[in-house]
Amino acid sequence: AQAFFLSLYKLSPQTRSAVALCRASPIADFLTRIRNAVKANHKVVEAPGSKIKQEITKILYEQGYILAYKFDTDEKGHPSIKIALKWDAATKGNAIKDLKRVSRPGLRQYVSVGDMPRVLNGLGIAILSTSKGIMTDAKARKENVGGEVLCYIY
């Protein structure tokens, strides 16, 4: 571990913060990759994969925020996710207007069913990690479960 931290000092400050972000919160790194791709008008995003990121990706697809996705492995055998972003031809805008990470490693945000957030008065979604799995705020209300609010998407 000490060799890893010593190797960080050879990197630029921007790269050091990116490595630290990825190690501290993989979900924040995943959402940041999508957010940056939207702002840079990219068509496809590739990110390291995990089970929770796969569930978030499936929710984004089911809710119509992304066009397609593919779960794959890289050359080293690590899981990766490729996401095709959804663009509206008429407005030339992306389906995703903003992604916000809510619960973070330093301050977890838990809600009960009664305190469930409504994103943009129902126009956006909140993704929650519950005892019954990763789901949207609407599904969590229907299942009558609370949990950790991972992010807001609208």
Coordinates of C-alpha atoms in Angstrom, one line a residue:
A1 CA 0.0 0.0 0.0
Q2 CA 2.9 2.4 0.8
A3 CA 4.3 1.9 -2.8
F4 CA 0.9 2.9 -4.2
F5 CA 0.8 6.1 -2.2
L6 CA 4.4 6.9 -3.1
S7 CA 3.6 6.4 -6.8
L8 CA 0.8 8.9 -6.5
Y9 CA 3.3 11.7 -5.9
K10 CA 4.8 11.2 -9.3
L11 CA 1.4 12.0 -10.9
S12 CA -0.1 15.4 -11.6
P13 CA -2.5 16.8 -9.0
Q14 CA -5.5 16.3 -11.3
T15 CA -4.6 12.6 -11.8
R16 CA -4.0 12.2 -8.1
S17 CA -7.5 13.5 -7.3
A18 CA -9.0 11.3 -10.0
V19 CA -7.3 8.2 -8.6
A20 CA -8.4 9.2 -5.0
L21 CA -12.0 9.7 -6.2
C22 CA -12.2 6.3 -7.9
R23 CA -10.8 4.6 -4.8
A24 CA -13.1 6.5 -2.4
S25 CA -16.4 6.2 -4.2
P26 CA -16.7 4.0 -7.3
I27 CA -20.4 5.2 -7.8
A28 CA -19.3 8.8 -7.8
D29 CA -16.7 8.0 -10.4
F30 CA -19.3 6.2 -12.5
L31 CA -21.7 9.1 -12.4
T32 CA -19.0 11.6 -13.1
R33 CA -17.9 9.7 -16.2
I34 CA -21.5 9.8 -17.5
R35 CA -21.9 13.5 -16.6
N36 CA -18.6 14.4 -18.3
A37 CA -19.6 12.4 -21.4
V38 CA -23.0 14.3 -21.6
K39 CA -21.3 17.7 -21.3
A40 CA -18.6 16.7 -23.9
N41 CA -21.4 15.5 -26.3
H42 CA -19.9 12.0 -26.5
K43 CA -22.1 9.2 -27.9
V44 CA -20.6 6.3 -25.8
V45 CA -19.2 6.1 -22.3
E46 CA -17.0 3.3 -20.9
A47 CA -16.6 2.7 -17.2
P48 CA -15.3 0.0 -14.9
G49 CA -18.1 -2.3 -13.9
S50 CA -19.5 -3.8 -10.7
K51 CA -22.8 -5.3 -9.7
I52 CA -24.2 -2.0 -8.2
K53 CA -23.1 -0.1 -11.3
Q54 CA -24.8 -2.7 -13.5
E55 CA -28.1 -2.2 -11.6
I56 CA -27.8 1.5 -11.9
T57 CA -27.2 1.2 -15.6
K58 CA -30.3 -1.1 -16.0
I59 CA -32.4 1.5 -14.2
L60 CA -31.2 4.2 -16.4
Y61 CA -32.1 2.1 -19.5
E62 CA -35.6 1.2 -18.1
Q63 CA -36.3 4.8 -17.3
G64 CA -35.3 6.0 -20.8
Y65 CA -32.2 8.0 -19.9
I66 CA -29.8 5.9 -22.0
L67 CA -30.1 4.3 -25.4
A68 CA -28.3 1.0 -24.8
Y69 CA -25.7 -0.7 -22.6
K70 CA -23.4 -3.6 -22.7
F71 CA -21.7 -5.4 -19.9
D72 CA -18.3 -6.7 -21.0
T73 CA -14.8 -7.5 -19.7
D74 CA -11.6 -5.7 -20.5
E75 CA -8.3 -7.3 -21.6
K76 CA -7.3 -8.0 -18.0
G77 CA -10.7 -9.7 -17.2
H78 CA -12.1 -6.9 -15.2
P79 CA -15.8 -6.1 -15.8
S80 CA -16.6 -3.0 -17.8
I81 CA -19.8 -1.2 -18.8
K82 CA -20.3 0.5 -22.2
I83 CA -23.3 3.0 -22.3
A84 CA -24.7 4.6 -25.4
L85 CA -26.1 7.9 -24.4
K86 CA -29.6 9.0 -25.7
W87 CA -29.7 12.2 -27.7
D88 CA -32.8 14.1 -28.8
A89 CA -32.5 15.1 -32.5
A90 CA -35.0 17.9 -32.2
T91 CA -33.5 19.7 -29.3
K92 CA -29.9 18.4 -29.8
G93 CA -29.8 17.7 -26.1
N94 CA -29.2 14.7 -24.0
A95 CA -31.9 12.8 -22.1
I96 CA -29.8 13.2 -18.9
K97 CA -29.9 16.9 -17.8
D98 CA -28.0 16.3 -14.5
L99 CA -26.8 13.6 -12.2
K100 CA -26.2 14.3 -8.5
R101 CA -24.5 11.9 -6.1
V102 CA -26.5 12.2 -2.8
S103 CA -25.1 9.7 -0.3
R104 CA -21.3 9.6 -0.1
P105 CA -18.8 7.8 2.0
G106 CA -18.3 10.7 4.3
L107 CA -22.0 11.3 4.8
R108 CA -24.5 8.6 4.1
Q109 CA -28.1 9.6 3.4
Y110 CA -30.8 7.2 4.5
V111 CA -34.6 7.8 4.1
S112 CA -37.7 6.0 5.2
V113 CA -40.7 5.6 3.0
G114 CA -42.4 8.7 4.4
D115 CA -39.3 10.8 3.8
M116 CA -38.7 9.6 0.2
P117 CA -37.5 12.4 -2.0
R118 CA -39.3 13.6 -5.1
V119 CA -36.9 14.8 -7.7
L120 CA -38.1 17.9 -9.7
N121 CA -41.6 17.2 -8.4
G122 CA -41.7 13.7 -10.0
L123 CA -40.0 14.6 -13.3
G124 CA -36.7 13.0 -12.3
I125 CA -35.8 9.9 -10.4
A126 CA -33.9 9.0 -7.2
I127 CA -32.0 5.7 -7.2
L128 CA -31.9 4.0 -3.8
S129 CA -30.1 1.0 -2.3
T130 CA -32.7 -0.9 -0.3
S131 CA -32.8 -4.3 1.5
K132 CA -34.7 -5.5 -1.6
G133 CA -32.0 -4.3 -4.1
I134 CA -31.2 -1.2 -6.1
M135 CA -34.4 0.6 -7.3
T136 CA -36.0 3.9 -8.1
D137 CA -37.9 6.0 -5.6
A138 CA -41.2 5.1 -7.1
K139 CA -40.6 1.4 -6.9
A140 CA -39.4 1.8 -3.3
R141 CA -42.6 3.6 -2.4
K142 CA -44.6 0.8 -4.0
E143 CA -42.6 -1.9 -2.2
N144 CA -42.8 0.2 1.1
V145 CA -39.1 0.2 1.8
G146 CA -36.6 2.9 2.6
G147 CA -32.9 2.9 2.1
E148 CA -29.8 4.8 1.1
V149 CA -30.3 7.5 -1.5
L150 CA -27.5 6.9 -4.1
C151 CA -28.2 9.7 -6.6
Y152 CA -30.7 11.9 -8.3
I153 CA -31.2 11.9 -12.1
Y154 CA -33.2 14.3 -14.2

